[in-house]
Structure formats: C-alpha cells, structure tokens
C-alpha cells in the first residue's frame, strides 16, 4: 500500500497536519473519520467558536486550537467546515496566516472555487469537497473538485479520504446536483427508516428492537444491491410472491407514488441549492 509520505508533496517531509475550522455535525464526522485512520505522520487540530463542540474530537486525539489564525498557521491542509455564509468571515480571519502551498479544502455548499480563491492569499491552493455524514462510520461518499493550483494535492487527498469511503471527482457544475442527491441523501434514507420503525412499533415490536431490525434491513439491502448486477426493480420484484403480503404493501407504495416523491424531493433540494449559489 502506498504510504502517506509517498503521496505528499516532498516539502512536507512525510508529515501532514490537517487543521479544521468548524466542528459541527459534518466537521466532527470528518475529524472522527480521519482520527480513526491512524495514519503515521497525520496529525489533526480544530477550532470551533463554541468550545464545547471541541470536546468530542479532543477525546479522539484532535488538538483544540484557540482561534482561526492559530489553526491556519499550523495547517498544511485547512479544512473549512462552516456554514456557507460563514466562509468569507473565516477566510478573512485566516488571511495572512495560511502558508503558501497550503490547501484550503471547503465543504460549504454553494461556495465556488473562484470565491474561495478570491478570499485567500496568492500561492494558497483551493479545492471543494461535498461529503456525507456517513464518514463518521467510515462509509462516507465524497465529491471533490480541485482548482488547477491544487494539482499536487489531488493524489494525497483522494487517498486519505478514500480510506473513509467512496471518492468521486466531479465538475464543479455538478456539485449542487451531488449535494441534492447524495449529500442530502442520509436525510431521505433516515426518514424512510423512521417510517419502518414506526410501523414496527405499531405492530407491537419494542422501539429498540424495531430500530435494530430496520437498521439491519437497510444495511443488508445495500450490500445486496452492491453485490447483484440485476436492476433494482428486479431485486424488488424478487421479494414479491404472487398474491402475497409483500406485493400488497408494494402496491400501496406505488399508489402513493413513492419513487416520484423521492425524485421531487431531490429536485426541490437541487433547486434550493441553485438559489443558494446565486
């Protein structure tokens, strides 16, 4: 396996310090996933304006920092994990403290590479990442887009994040589409899971038993879909016996237009994403 030292720019001497600004749900998930990699030469630090949000990542070995400037000064890769409207403020506070050659990697939806580049000093590389919260358990899905000045960072970033899940490179114009479909995807999936848990409780199962069963169901179905080349509708139909209970339930979902509702939800999210971009 290629080592971190072999992937990193030579000037870093085989060591990489990732500083993260923002330890909310997504920033915390990424730090948790990165800390679990136990990569020799990788160190992590973080800053959050609400100090209590640093406590969970401190327990993972992440160094808590006193401010944005201090975090930026130490970072070889500066992960910006704040809300889109906070990005300009954060980068303004970091300006002058980010070393040339450092990569600023933003996970903020709707904040373009051009906008990021305009907010940092010359010689600082920029890239975008759209992750999912499933990075928390090493099953993330990450879309990346690197500006031309970040070429030397492509291989190490894809290799590191690839250990936490699936990495894709997308044209920047597809980022909002990815966010609407995959970035927001856990919310759709958890909503469907909750519906089944509620159904289980309605049928008399205890809440914790219903949740465990539904969690195992979704995990198993995902594994089967990965393993089987058959169309998803074929996998669905394989469960439906003629005149059986499964087809009775599926007919209700079809009458309600479940597939169409999911498509409408994704399109609505995409529309909102476009509005945020503008």
Backbone as CSV, one residue per row, in Angstrom:
resi,resn,N_x,N_y,N_z,CA_x,CA_y,CA_z,C_x,C_y,C_z
1,UNK,0.848,-1.199,0.000,0.000,0.000,0.000,0.883,1.249,0.000
2,UNK,0.514,2.224,-0.825,1.273,3.469,-0.892,1.191,4.198,0.444
3,UNK,2.327,4.669,0.938,2.344,5.363,2.219,1.994,6.830,2.036
4,UNK,1.628,7.461,3.149,1.309,8.878,3.132,2.508,9.689,2.649
5,UNK,3.704,9.313,3.093,4.917,10.046,2.719,5.134,10.035,1.209
6,UNK,4.777,8.924,0.556,4.974,8.812,-0.894,3.988,9.682,-1.672
7,UNK,2.855,9.987,-1.064,1.813,10.750,-1.750,1.941,12.252,-1.547
8,UNK,2.476,12.647,-0.403,2.504,14.059,-0.052,3.565,14.831,-0.833
9,UNK,3.353,16.146,-1.005,4.413,16.983,-1.581,5.697,16.814,-0.769
10,UNK,6.827,16.765,-1.449,8.118,16.466,-0.803,8.448,17.444,0.313
11,UNK,8.019,18.684,0.168,8.368,19.707,1.156,7.794,19.407,2.544
12,UNK,6.780,18.540,2.618,6.150,18.254,3.901,6.900,17.192,4.704
13,UNK,7.893,16.569,4.080,8.712,15.619,4.802,7.961,14.415,5.333
14,UNK,6.932,14.007,4.630,6.197,12.807,5.025,5.203,13.002,6.152
15,UNK,4.984,14.254,6.544,4.036,14.531,7.619,2.960,15.484,7.120
16,UNK,1.739,15.295,7.619,0.622,16.139,7.197,-0.173,16.571,8.417
17,UNK,-0.332,17.891,8.546,-1.171,18.412,9.630,-2.436,18.997,9.027
18,UNK,-3.569,18.446,9.408,-4.866,18.935,8.952,-5.485,19.747,10.076
19,UNK,-5.782,21.004,9.771,-6.491,21.858,10.716,-7.915,22.049,10.238
20,UNK,-8.864,21.922,11.140,-10.282,22.029,10.772,-10.910,23.202,11.501
21,UNK,-11.590,24.046,10.765,-12.338,25.152,11.360,-13.822,24.818,11.239
22,UNK,-14.443,24.587,12.368,-15.842,24.184,12.414,-15.971,22.725,12.828
23,UNK,-16.581,22.492,13.977,-16.736,21.119,14.494,-18.204,20.788,14.736
24,UNK,-19.031,21.203,13.799,-20.438,20.822,13.851,-20.591,19.375,13.427
25,UNK,-21.787,19.035,12.966,-22.075,17.648,12.607,-21.111,17.124,11.550
26,UNK,-20.907,17.902,10.474,-20.067,17.412,9.387,-18.581,17.517,9.721
27,UNK,-18.163,18.648,10.282,-16.764,18.780,10.667,-16.372,17.728,11.686
28,UNK,-17.252,17.475,12.649,-16.989,16.452,13.645,-16.910,15.069,13.038
29,UNK,-17.794,14.792,12.055,-17.781,13.484,11.390,-16.471,13.266,10.643
30,UNK,-15.991,14.311,9.954,-14.736,14.175,9.203,-13.548,13.987,10.142
31,UNK,-13.517,14.744,11.220,-12.424,14.590,12.177,-12.454,13.204,12.821
32,UNK,-13.641,12.721,13.118,-13.768,11.379,13.689,-13.250,10.330,12.715
33,UNK,-13.653,10.467,11.442,-13.195,9.510,10.435,-11.699,9.578,10.215
34,UNK,-11.149,10.791,10.172,-9.708,10.954,9.955,-8.905,10.408,11.136
35,UNK,-9.382,10.664,12.344,-8.649,10.189,13.518,-8.631,8.668,13.581
36,UNK,-9.677,8.031,13.071,-9.764,6.569,13.111,-8.813,5.904,12.117
37,UNK,-8.278,6.672,11.155,-7.389,6.089,10.147,-6.052,5.662,10.738
38,UNK,-5.633,6.338,11.789,-4.365,6.016,12.459,-3.212,5.967,11.454
39,UNK,-3.126,7.020,10.623,-2.082,7.100,9.605,-0.803,7.687,10.199
40,UNK,0.329,7.001,10.106,1.591,7.577,10.575,1.890,8.890,9.848
41,UNK,2.216,9.920,10.599,2.540,11.208,10.000,1.361,12.153,9.904
42,UNK,0.138,11.681,10.205,-1.052,12.525,10.129,-1.406,13.040,11.515
43,UNK,-1.522,14.368,11.648,-1.955,14.976,12.906,-3.117,15.917,12.633
44,UNK,-3.950,16.132,13.657,-5.202,16.877,13.481,-5.353,17.933,14.568
45,UNK,-5.881,19.078,14.174,-6.247,20.111,15.141,-7.551,20.747,14.677
46,UNK,-8.212,21.455,15.589,-9.511,22.020,15.235,-9.826,23.232,16.094
47,UNK,-10.652,24.099,15.508,-11.173,25.256,16.236,-12.668,25.354,15.975
48,UNK,-13.414,25.701,17.017,-14.835,25.980,16.886,-15.176,27.147,17.796
49,UNK,-16.000,28.047,17.320,-16.301,29.225,18.133,-17.083,28.873,19.398
50,UNK,-17.776,27.722,19.389,-18.408,27.203,20.608,-17.496,26.112,21.156
51,UNK,-16.700,26.403,22.171,-15.673,25.461,22.628,-16.197,24.089,23.024
52,UNK,-17.443,24.025,23.490,-17.969,22.728,23.925,-18.055,21.721,22.783
53,UNK,-18.124,22.214,21.545,-18.191,21.301,20.409,-16.850,20.642,20.105
54,UNK,-15.791,21.141,20.748,-14.472,20.537,20.571,-14.273,19.313,21.471
55,UNK,-15.082,19.190,22.503,-14.874,18.119,23.478,-14.898,16.724,22.852
56,UNK,-15.884,16.400,21.981,-15.894,15.046,21.410,-14.661,14.732,20.568
57,UNK,-14.143,15.730,19.822,-12.975,15.450,18.975,-11.682,15.465,19.782
58,UNK,-11.647,16.224,20.870,-10.482,16.190,21.753,-10.296,14.783,22.316
59,UNK,-11.405,14.118,22.587,-11.335,12.756,23.105,-10.757,11.782,22.087
60,UNK,-10.758,12.182,20.807,-10.211,11.340,19.739,-8.741,11.651,19.453
61,UNK,-8.170,12.600,20.181,-6.770,12.955,19.970,-6.565,14.184,19.116
62,UNK,-7.644,14.895,18.784,-7.544,16.121,17.995,-7.167,17.268,18.931
63,UNK,-6.188,18.067,18.525,-5.740,19.186,19.346,-6.690,20.364,19.213
64,UNK,-7.181,20.881,20.326,-8.070,22.044,20.309,-7.241,23.315,20.159
65,UNK,-7.651,24.191,19.252,-6.930,25.426,18.981,-7.688,26.627,19.538
66,UNK,-6.964,27.731,19.738,-7.537,28.908,20.386,-8.260,29.844,19.422
67,UNK,-8.011,29.696,18.118,-8.640,30.607,17.173,-8.376,30.207,15.738
68,UNK,-8.963,30.967,14.819,-8.828,30.678,13.391,-7.392,30.874,12.930
69,UNK,-6.773,31.971,13.342,-5.413,32.271,12.897,-4.438,31.185,13.336
70,UNK,-4.542,30.745,14.583,-3.640,29.718,15.095,-3.832,28.403,14.357
71,UNK,-5.075,28.088,14.040,-5.363,26.850,13.298,-4.774,26.930,11.897
72,UNK,-4.944,28.075,11.252,-4.451,28.255,9.881,-2.929,28.208,9.823
73,UNK,-2.267,28.763,10.815,-0.803,28.824,10.811,-0.162,27.441,10.843
74,UNK,-0.779,26.514,11.539,-0.200,25.181,11.694,-0.571,24.225,10.569
75,UNK,-1.617,24.536,9.830,-2.186,23.568,8.891,-1.410,23.473,7.579
76,UNK,-1.218,22.245,7.122,-0.791,22.004,5.743,-2.026,21.911,4.849
77,UNK,-3.089,21.385,5.427,-4.388,21.315,4.764,-5.396,21.913,5.731
78,UNK,-6.041,22.997,5.309,-7.014,23.688,6.157,-8.412,23.317,5.698
79,UNK,-9.119,22.578,6.532,-10.469,22.124,6.223,-11.465,23.154,6.744
80,UNK,-12.222,23.752,5.854,-13.206,24.774,6.234,-14.572,24.105,6.277
81,UNK,-15.048,23.852,7.515,-16.277,23.079,7.707,-17.330,23.916,8.421
82,UNK,-17.572,25.103,7.880,-18.566,26.006,8.458,-19.711,26.200,7.467
83,UNK,-20.759,26.898,7.924,-21.897,27.182,7.048,-21.448,28.090,5.899
84,UNK,-22.122,27.971,4.745,-21.701,28.777,3.585,-21.579,30.274,3.871
85,UNK,-22.507,30.826,4.644,-22.466,32.268,4.894,-21.310,32.674,5.812
86,UNK,-20.661,31.687,6.449,-19.547,31.980,7.355,-18.184,31.868,6.684
87,UNK,-18.138,31.350,5.458,-16.856,31.066,4.814,-16.017,32.337,4.622
88,UNK,-16.623,33.384,4.108,-15.871,34.621,3.854,-15.282,35.177,5.148
89,UNK,-16.060,35.147,6.228,-15.590,35.638,7.522,-14.414,34.804,8.026
90,UNK,-14.510,33.497,7.893,-13.442,32.598,8.364,-12.162,32.840,7.569
91,UNK,-12.280,32.908,6.245,-11.090,33.070,5.419,-10.477,34.459,5.583
92,UNK,-11.308,35.447,5.880,-10.771,36.783,6.157,-9.922,36.750,7.423
93,UNK,-10.390,36.008,8.435,-9.634,35.891,9.683,-8.361,35.075,9.499
94,UNK,-8.385,34.161,8.522,-7.213,33.310,8.268,-6.215,33.966,7.328
95,UNK,-6.636,34.971,6.579,-5.758,35.614,5.595,-4.477,36.123,6.260
96,UNK,-3.356,35.828,5.630,-2.073,36.228,6.183,-1.472,35.197,7.122
97,UNK,-2.277,34.204,7.494,-1.794,33.169,8.405,-1.662,31.810,7.706
98,UNK,-2.198,31.697,6.481,-2.108,30.436,5.729,-0.825,30.465,4.902
99,UNK,0.019,29.472,5.070,1.292,29.436,4.351,1.081,29.156,2.865
100,UNK,1.918,29.724,1.990,1.856,29.371,0.568,2.028,27.863,0.390
101,UNK,1.265,27.292,-0.526,1.328,25.853,-0.765,0.321,25.066,0.040
102,UNK,-0.260,25.710,1.055,-1.302,25.054,1.856,-2.546,24.852,0.987
103,UNK,-3.285,23.781,1.259,-4.558,23.548,0.578,-5.696,23.958,1.494
104,UNK,-6.557,24.824,1.004,-7.813,25.149,1.680,-8.896,24.291,1.037
105,UNK,-9.465,23.412,1.831,-10.485,22.472,1.350,-11.805,22.821,2.024
106,UNK,-12.763,23.292,1.237,-14.043,23.747,1.769,-15.130,22.705,1.535
107,UNK,-15.971,22.501,2.559,-17.126,21.613,2.387,-18.428,22.410,2.349
108,UNK,-18.317,23.728,2.194,-19.502,24.590,2.204,-20.248,24.508,0.864
109,UNK,-21.512,24.176,0.920,-22.326,24.089,-0.293,-22.488,25.471,-0.918
110,UNK,-22.363,25.527,-2.236,-22.644,26.757,-2.961,-21.522,27.770,-2.992
111,UNK,-20.392,27.488,-2.331,-19.260,28.420,-2.338,-18.262,27.929,-3.377
112,UNK,-18.126,28.665,-4.465,-17.360,28.213,-5.623,-15.857,28.281,-5.394
113,UNK,-15.125,27.581,-6.267,-13.667,27.657,-6.241,-13.195,29.086,-6.478
114,UNK,-13.842,29.778,-7.388,-13.463,31.166,-7.674,-13.632,32.040,-6.445
115,UNK,-14.719,31.814,-5.707,-14.965,32.597,-4.491,-13.900,32.275,-3.448
116,UNK,-13.576,30.997,-3.287,-12.548,30.608,-2.324,-11.205,31.239,-2.676
117,UNK,-10.846,31.159,-3.970,-9.560,31.693,-4.409,-9.469,33.201,-4.174
118,UNK,-10.597,33.887,-4.301,-10.607,35.339,-4.104,-10.434,35.721,-2.636
119,UNK,-10.692,34.763,-1.732,-10.641,35.051,-0.297,-9.312,34.677,0.355
120,UNK,-8.410,34.031,-0.405,-7.133,33.608,0.187,-5.984,34.332,-0.510
121,UNK,-4.814,34.294,0.113,-3.639,34.946,-0.452,-3.101,34.175,-1.650
122,UNK,-2.320,34.831,-2.463,-1.682,34.184,-3.613,-0.783,33.048,-3.119
123,UNK,-0.772,31.962,-3.867,0.056,30.814,-3.510,-0.646,29.789,-2.650
124,UNK,-1.872,30.083,-2.225,-2.663,29.139,-1.445,-3.593,28.395,-2.397
125,UNK,-3.545,27.068,-2.382,-4.376,26.245,-3.267,-5.763,26.060,-2.665
126,UNK,-6.758,25.865,-3.539,-8.126,25.670,-3.051,-8.781,24.481,-3.747
127,UNK,-9.684,23.839,-3.012,-10.455,22.721,-3.544,-11.770,22.655,-2.788
128,UNK,-12.727,21.946,-3.366,-14.033,21.756,-2.729,-14.289,20.274,-2.497
129,UNK,-15.022,20.000,-1.433,-15.433,18.639,-1.121,-16.878,18.666,-0.650
130,UNK,-17.681,17.771,-1.153,-19.030,17.566,-0.652,-19.082,16.177,-0.031
131,UNK,-19.190,16.103,1.307,-19.190,14.805,1.985,-20.578,14.407,2.476
132,UNK,-20.667,13.193,2.991,-21.872,12.750,3.695,-21.501,12.447,5.144
133,UNK,-22.486,12.532,6.019,-22.231,12.289,7.433,-21.853,10.836,7.707
134,UNK,-22.049,9.955,6.748,-21.682,8.552,6.950,-20.158,8.369,7.026
135,UNK,-19.405,9.442,6.794,-17.953,9.396,7.029,-17.667,9.065,8.490
136,UNK,-18.623,9.358,9.368,-18.474,9.095,10.786,-18.208,7.623,11.075
137,UNK,-18.710,6.753,10.206,-18.527,5.305,10.391,-17.692,4.695,9.273
138,UNK,-16.883,5.540,8.608,-16.004,5.036,7.568,-16.694,4.642,6.286
139,UNK,-17.911,5.153,6.068,-18.671,4.816,4.855,-19.135,6.094,4.152
140,UNK,-18.274,7.092,4.127,-18.643,8.352,3.502,-18.647,8.284,1.988
141,UNK,-19.297,9.261,1.380,-19.252,9.473,-0.068,-18.802,10.913,-0.259
142,UNK,-17.716,11.091,-1.003,-17.093,12.413,-1.125,-16.968,12.799,-2.592
143,UNK,-17.483,13.971,-2.931,-17.248,14.542,-4.253,-16.169,15.613,-4.117
144,UNK,-15.204,15.601,-5.019,-14.099,16.561,-4.976,-13.999,17.321,-6.289
145,UNK,-13.554,18.563,-6.167,-13.194,19.363,-7.331,-11.965,20.188,-6.948
146,UNK,-10.882,20.021,-7.704,-9.618,20.692,-7.402,-9.359,21.794,-8.423
147,UNK,-9.008,22.967,-7.939,-8.566,24.017,-8.849,-7.205,23.627,-9.406
148,UNK,-6.813,24.228,-10.520,-5.550,23.857,-11.169,-4.359,24.002,-10.225
149,UNK,-4.407,24.984,-9.323,-3.275,25.201,-8.420,-3.197,24.158,-7.308
150,UNK,-4.177,23.245,-7.244,-4.195,22.212,-6.204,-3.824,20.836,-6.745
151,UNK,-3.231,20.790,-7.931,-2.936,19.506,-8.574,-2.069,18.594,-7.690
152,UNK,-1.084,19.169,-7.000,-0.192,18.332,-6.190,-0.919,17.697,-5.009
153,UNK,-2.094,18.228,-4.675,-2.863,17.710,-3.548,-3.851,16.617,-3.949
154,UNK,-4.093,16.462,-5.237,-5.132,15.530,-5.683,-4.893,14.111,-5.153
155,UNK,-3.722,13.550,-5.416,-3.448,12.158,-5.034,-3.514,11.938,-3.523
156,UNK,-2.841,12.773,-2.707,-2.935,12.515,-1.266,-4.332,12.686,-0.692
157,UNK,-5.063,13.693,-1.160,-6.414,13.914,-0.628,-7.336,12.753,-0.995
158,UNK,-7.298,12.321,-2.248,-8.154,11.205,-2.663,-7.769,9.918,-1.931
159,UNK,-6.471,9.741,-1.692,-6.023,8.535,-0.989,-6.474,8.545,0.468
160,UNK,-6.347,9.685,1.135,-6.726,9.773,2.550,-8.233,9.634,2.718
161,UNK,-8.994,10.413,1.968,-10.453,10.352,2.110,-11.002,9.035,1.561
162,UNK,-10.271,8.437,0.620,-10.697,7.151,0.083,-10.683,6.056,1.129
163,UNK,-9.947,6.256,2.211,-9.952,5.288,3.304,-11.176,5.455,4.195
164,UNK,-11.940,6.490,3.953,-13.164,6.716,4.730,-14.424,6.489,3.902
165,UNK,-14.267,6.000,2.667,-15.436,5.757,1.841,-15.143,5.907,0.362
166,UNK,-16.160,6.288,-0.381,-16.079,6.403,-1.838,-15.764,7.841,-2.233
167,UNK,-14.723,8.030,-3.050,-14.342,9.361,-3.537,-14.630,9.477,-5.025
168,UNK,-15.211,10.612,-5.400,-15.507,10.901,-6.799,-14.954,12.279,-7.134
169,UNK,-14.472,12.433,-8.357,-14.124,13.760,-8.860,-15.221,14.212,-9.810
170,UNK,-15.783,15.381,-9.543,-16.866,15.904,-10.357,-16.527,17.304,-10.861
171,UNK,-17.092,17.646,-12.003,-17.007,19.029,-12.455,-17.746,19.895,-11.438
172,UNK,-17.247,21.098,-11.213,-17.848,21.942,-10.187,-19.331,22.195,-10.450
173,UNK,-19.709,22.232,-11.703,-21.110,22.460,-12.048,-22.053,21.359,-11.604
174,UNK,-21.506,20.193,-11.231,-22.339,19.080,-10.776,-22.411,18.993,-9.251
175,UNK,-21.746,19.900,-8.556,-21.704,19.799,-7.102,-23.075,19.970,-6.449
176,UNK,-23.863,20.905,-6.939,-25.187,21.088,-6.356,-26.059,19.867,-6.609
177,UNK,-25.941,19.279,-7.787,-26.699,18.059,-8.080,-26.287,16.932,-7.134
178,UNK,-24.987,16.803,-6.907,-24.485,15.784,-5.981,-25.009,16.050,-4.572
179,UNK,-24.988,17.300,-4.155,-25.463,17.647,-2.816,-26.935,17.299,-2.633
180,UNK,-27.732,17.572,-3.664,-29.170,17.308,-3.579,-29.472,15.817,-3.544
181,UNK,-28.687,15.039,-4.265,-28.943,13.603,-4.361,-28.248,12.808,-3.253
182,UNK,-26.945,13.054,-3.064,-26.145,12.226,-2.162,-25.844,12.937,-0.840
183,UNK,-25.449,14.205,-0.911,-25.152,14.929,0.326,-26.362,14.975,1.256
184,UNK,-27.540,15.218,0.670,-28.780,15.231,1.451,-29.358,13.833,1.609
185,UNK,-28.791,12.859,0.913,-29.336,11.506,0.878,-29.579,10.866,2.229
186,UNK,-28.639,11.000,3.197,-28.902,10.393,4.501,-30.227,10.845,5.114
187,UNK,-30.606,12.106,4.906,-31.884,12.581,5.462,-33.056,11.815,4.855
188,UNK,-33.000,11.549,3.535,-34.075,10.792,2.902,-34.109,9.361,3.434
189,UNK,-32.938,8.760,3.539,-32.866,7.364,3.993,-33.334,7.237,5.437
190,UNK,-32.885,8.156,6.305,-33.296,8.077,7.705,-34.804,8.307,7.851
191,UNK,-35.367,9.146,6.984,-36.824,9.346,7.020,-37.554,8.049,6.680
192,UNK,-37.061,7.328,5.668,-37.676,6.045,5.319,-37.484,5.022,6.430
193,UNK,-36.311,5.024,7.031,-36.058,4.111,8.146,-36.999,4.396,9.310
194,UNK,-37.193,5.680,9.607,-38.074,6.043,10.712,-39.504,5.583,10.447
195,UNK,-39.945,5.682,9.190,-41.278,5.199,8.861,-41.432,3.713,9.152
196,UNK,-40.414,2.925,8.825,-40.471,1.487,9.094,-40.386,1.198,10.590
197,UNK,-39.581,1.988,11.317,-39.518,1.808,12.769,-40.890,2.077,13.390
198,UNK,-41.541,3.154,12.948,-42.878,3.457,13.449,-43.854,2.334,13.126
199,UNK,-43.721,1.757,11.942,-44.586,0.644,11.573,-44.337,-0.553,12.490
200,UNK,-43.051,-0.788,12.803,-42.724,-1.887,13.696,-43.333,-1.697,15.075
201,UNK,-43.278,-0.475,15.587,-43.871,-0.177,16.896,-45.386,-0.364,16.833
202,UNK,-45.973,0.058,15.713,-47.421,-0.111,15.529,-47.815,-1.587,15.563
203,UNK,-46.944,-2.442,15.068,-47.209,-3.876,15.041,-46.880,-4.568,16.368
204,UNK,-46.375,-3.783,17.340,-46.147,-4.344,18.658,-44.705,-4.632,19.009
205,UNK,-43.758,-4.328,18.111,-42.343,-4.516,18.445,-41.873,-3.366,19.342
206,UNK,-40.934,-3.673,20.231,-40.341,-2.619,21.053,-39.555,-1.667,20.156
207,UNK,-39.431,-0.405,20.594,-38.764,0.600,19.762,-37.330,0.213,19.444
208,UNK,-36.572,-0.249,20.447,-35.174,-0.577,20.192,-35.043,-1.794,19.285
209,UNK,-35.932,-2.777,19.433,-35.894,-3.953,18.556,-36.259,-3.566,17.126
210,UNK,-37.269,-2.706,16.987,-37.690,-2.259,15.661,-36.559,-1.507,14.967
211,UNK,-35.877,-0.643,15.723,-34.778,0.117,15.125,-33.633,-0.794,14.708
212,UNK,-33.290,-1.787,15.545,-32.210,-2.707,15.186,-32.562,-3.498,13.927
213,UNK,-33.786,-3.971,13.855,-34.212,-4.755,12.689,-34.178,-3.908,11.420
214,UNK,-34.672,-2.681,11.509,-34.714,-1.811,10.333,-33.297,-1.427,9.909
215,UNK,-32.417,-1.162,10.872,-31.029,-0.852,10.537,-30.356,-1.997,9.812
216,UNK,-30.578,-3.220,10.305,-30.003,-4.392,9.652,-30.611,-4.598,8.267
217,UNK,-31.891,-4.282,8.125,-32.558,-4.406,6.826,-31.914,-3.497,5.789
218,UNK,-31.717,-2.232,6.130,-31.134,-1.292,5.174,-29.686,-1.658,4.861
219,UNK,-28.941,-2.066,5.879,-27.555,-2.466,5.661,-27.483,-3.676,4.734
220,UNK,-28.340,-4.656,4.970,-28.349,-5.855,4.133,-28.777,-5.571,2.711
221,UNK,-29.778,-4.726,2.555,-30.248,-4.382,1.202,-29.174,-3.634,0.417
222,UNK,-28.452,-2.733,1.091,-27.371,-2.011,0.419,-26.285,-2.972,-0.032
223,UNK,-25.947,-3.940,0.823,-24.924,-4.925,0.463,-25.385,-5.786,-0.709
224,UNK,-26.651,-6.169,-0.698,-27.188,-6.979,-1.797,-27.193,-6.192,-3.104
225,UNK,-27.584,-4.928,-3.039,-27.602,-4.100,-4.248,-26.199,-3.926,-4.815
226,UNK,-25.189,-3.851,-3.937,-23.798,-3.753,-4.390,-23.338,-5.050,-5.047
227,UNK,-23.800,-6.165,-4.504,-23.325,-7.470,-4.974,-24.043,-7.961,-6.222
228,UNK,-25.282,-7.525,-6.409,-26.103,-8.030,-7.509,-26.134,-7.036,-8.678
229,UNK,-25.845,-7.493,-9.916,-25.909,-6.593,-11.065,-27.338,-6.365,-11.568
230,UNK,-28.303,-7.123,-11.053,-29.688,-7.017,-11.522,-30.243,-5.624,-11.241
231,UNK,-31.173,-5.132,-12.074,-31.814,-3.836,-11.814,-32.498,-3.844,-10.447
232,UNK,-32.563,-2.680,-9.825,-33.165,-2.591,-8.506,-34.620,-3.037,-8.500
233,UNK,-35.354,-2.737,-9.574,-36.751,-3.166,-9.636,-36.851,-4.685,-9.683
234,UNK,-35.864,-5.339,-10.273,-35.865,-6.798,-10.280,-35.642,-7.337,-8.872
235,UNK,-34.726,-6.697,-8.146,-34.495,-7.109,-6.764,-35.759,-6.917,-5.928
236,UNK,-36.488,-5.845,-6.201,-37.755,-5.618,-5.501,-38.755,-6.712,-5.843
237,UNK,-38.897,-6.989,-7.137,-39.890,-7.971,-7.562,-39.563,-9.377,-7.073
238,UNK,-38.270,-9.653,-6.874,-37.880,-10.975,-6.387,-38.438,-11.267,-4.993
239,UNK,-38.779,-10.208,-4.249,-39.318,-10.385,-2.896,-40.829,-10.584,-2.922
240,UNK,-41.459,-10.269,-4.053,-42.924,-10.267,-4.143,-43.460,-11.598,-4.676
241,UNK,-44.056,-12.392,-3.793,-44.714,-13.630,-4.230,-46.111,-13.299,-4.756
242,UNK,-46.585,-14.038,-5.769,-47.934,-13.792,-6.301,-48.993,-13.879,-5.202
243,UNK,-49.794,-12.839,-5.093,-50.871,-12.825,-4.111,-50.411,-12.736,-2.676
244,UNK,-49.113,-12.431,-2.443,-48.563,-12.430,-1.092,-48.683,-11.094,-0.386
245,UNK,-48.145,-11.068,0.835,-48.244,-9.848,1.639,-47.322,-8.746,1.139
246,UNK,-46.149,-9.124,0.544,-45.211,-8.096,0.090,-45.804,-7.263,-1.039
247,UNK,-46.414,-7.931,-2.013,-46.979,-7.181,-3.138,-48.125,-6.284,-2.684
248,UNK,-48.841,-6.706,-1.630,-49.913,-5.857,-1.096,-49.326,-4.556,-0.554
249,UNK,-48.194,-4.652,0.155,-47.546,-3.451,0.661,-46.938,-2.606,-0.446
250,UNK,-46.306,-3.261,-1.428,-45.692,-2.545,-2.544,-46.746,-1.791,-3.344
251,UNK,-47.924,-2.389,-3.508,-48.992,-1.713,-4.247,-49.398,-0.399,-3.583
252,UNK,-49.394,-0.377,-2.241,-49.715,0.862,-1.521,-48.661,1.928,-1.814
253,UNK,-47.389,1.529,-1.784,-46.306,2.483,-2.073,-46.401,3.004,-3.503
254,UNK,-46.759,2.125,-4.428,-46.889,2.547,-5.826,-48.043,3.523,-6.008
255,UNK,-49.167,3.243,-5.318,-50.309,4.162,-5.423,-49.974,5.524,-4.837
256,UNK,-49.136,5.541,-3.799,-48.729,6.815,-3.191,-47.664,7.527,-4.017
257,UNK,-47.073,6.809,-4.984,-46.044,7.412,-5.830,-44.742,7.645,-5.096
258,UNK,-44.289,6.646,-4.311,-43.077,6.821,-3.504,-41.873,7.226,-4.341
259,UNK,-41.647,6.533,-5.457,-40.483,6.858,-6.291,-40.559,8.283,-6.811
260,UNK,-41.749,8.685,-7.228,-41.928,10.044,-7.722,-41.704,11.080,-6.639
261,UNK,-42.144,10.784,-5.411,-41.938,11.707,-4.300,-40.456,11.890,-4.007
262,UNK,-39.701,10.800,-4.084,-38.262,10.890,-3.834,-37.599,11.752,-4.903
263,UNK,-37.997,11.547,-6.158,-37.447,12.371,-7.238,-37.784,13.842,-7.002
264,UNK,-39.025,14.123,-6.601,-39.436,15.502,-6.346,-38.632,16.111,-5.199
265,UNK,-38.356,15.316,-4.182,-37.565,15.812,-3.049,-36.157,16.196,-3.496
266,UNK,-35.527,15.357,-4.309,-34.171,15.632,-4.792,-34.164,16.878,-5.675
267,UNK,-35.161,16.992,-6.551,-35.237,18.158,-7.446,-35.467,19.436,-6.640
268,UNK,-36.290,19.359,-5.585,-36.518,20.526,-4.731,-35.224,20.933,-4.025
269,UNK,-34.465,19.953,-3.567,-33.184,20.243,-2.923,-32.216,20.873,-3.917
270,UNK,-32.211,20.349,-5.139,-31.329,20.905,-6.167,-31.701,22.353,-6.485
271,UNK,-33.010,22.618,-6.555,-33.468,23.993,-6.826,-33.019,24.940,-5.730
272,UNK,-33.153,24.501,-4.475,-32.725,25.339,-3.358,-31.209,25.557,-3.403
273,UNK,-30.477,24.514,-3.785,-29.030,24.655,-3.904,-28.642,25.693,-4.936
274,UNK,-29.342,25.689,-6.066,-29.061,26.698,-7.089,-29.340,28.100,-6.582
275,UNK,-30.423,28.230,-5.787,-30.737,29.547,-5.216,-29.624,30.001,-4.275
276,UNK,-29.082,29.052,-3.486,-28.004,29.390,-2.557,-26.757,29.826,-3.310
277,UNK,-26.503,29.193,-4.454,-25.325,29.542,-5.241,-25.388,30.983,-5.747
278,UNK,-26.612,31.414,-6.078,-26.765,32.749,-6.666,-26.972,33.827,-5.610
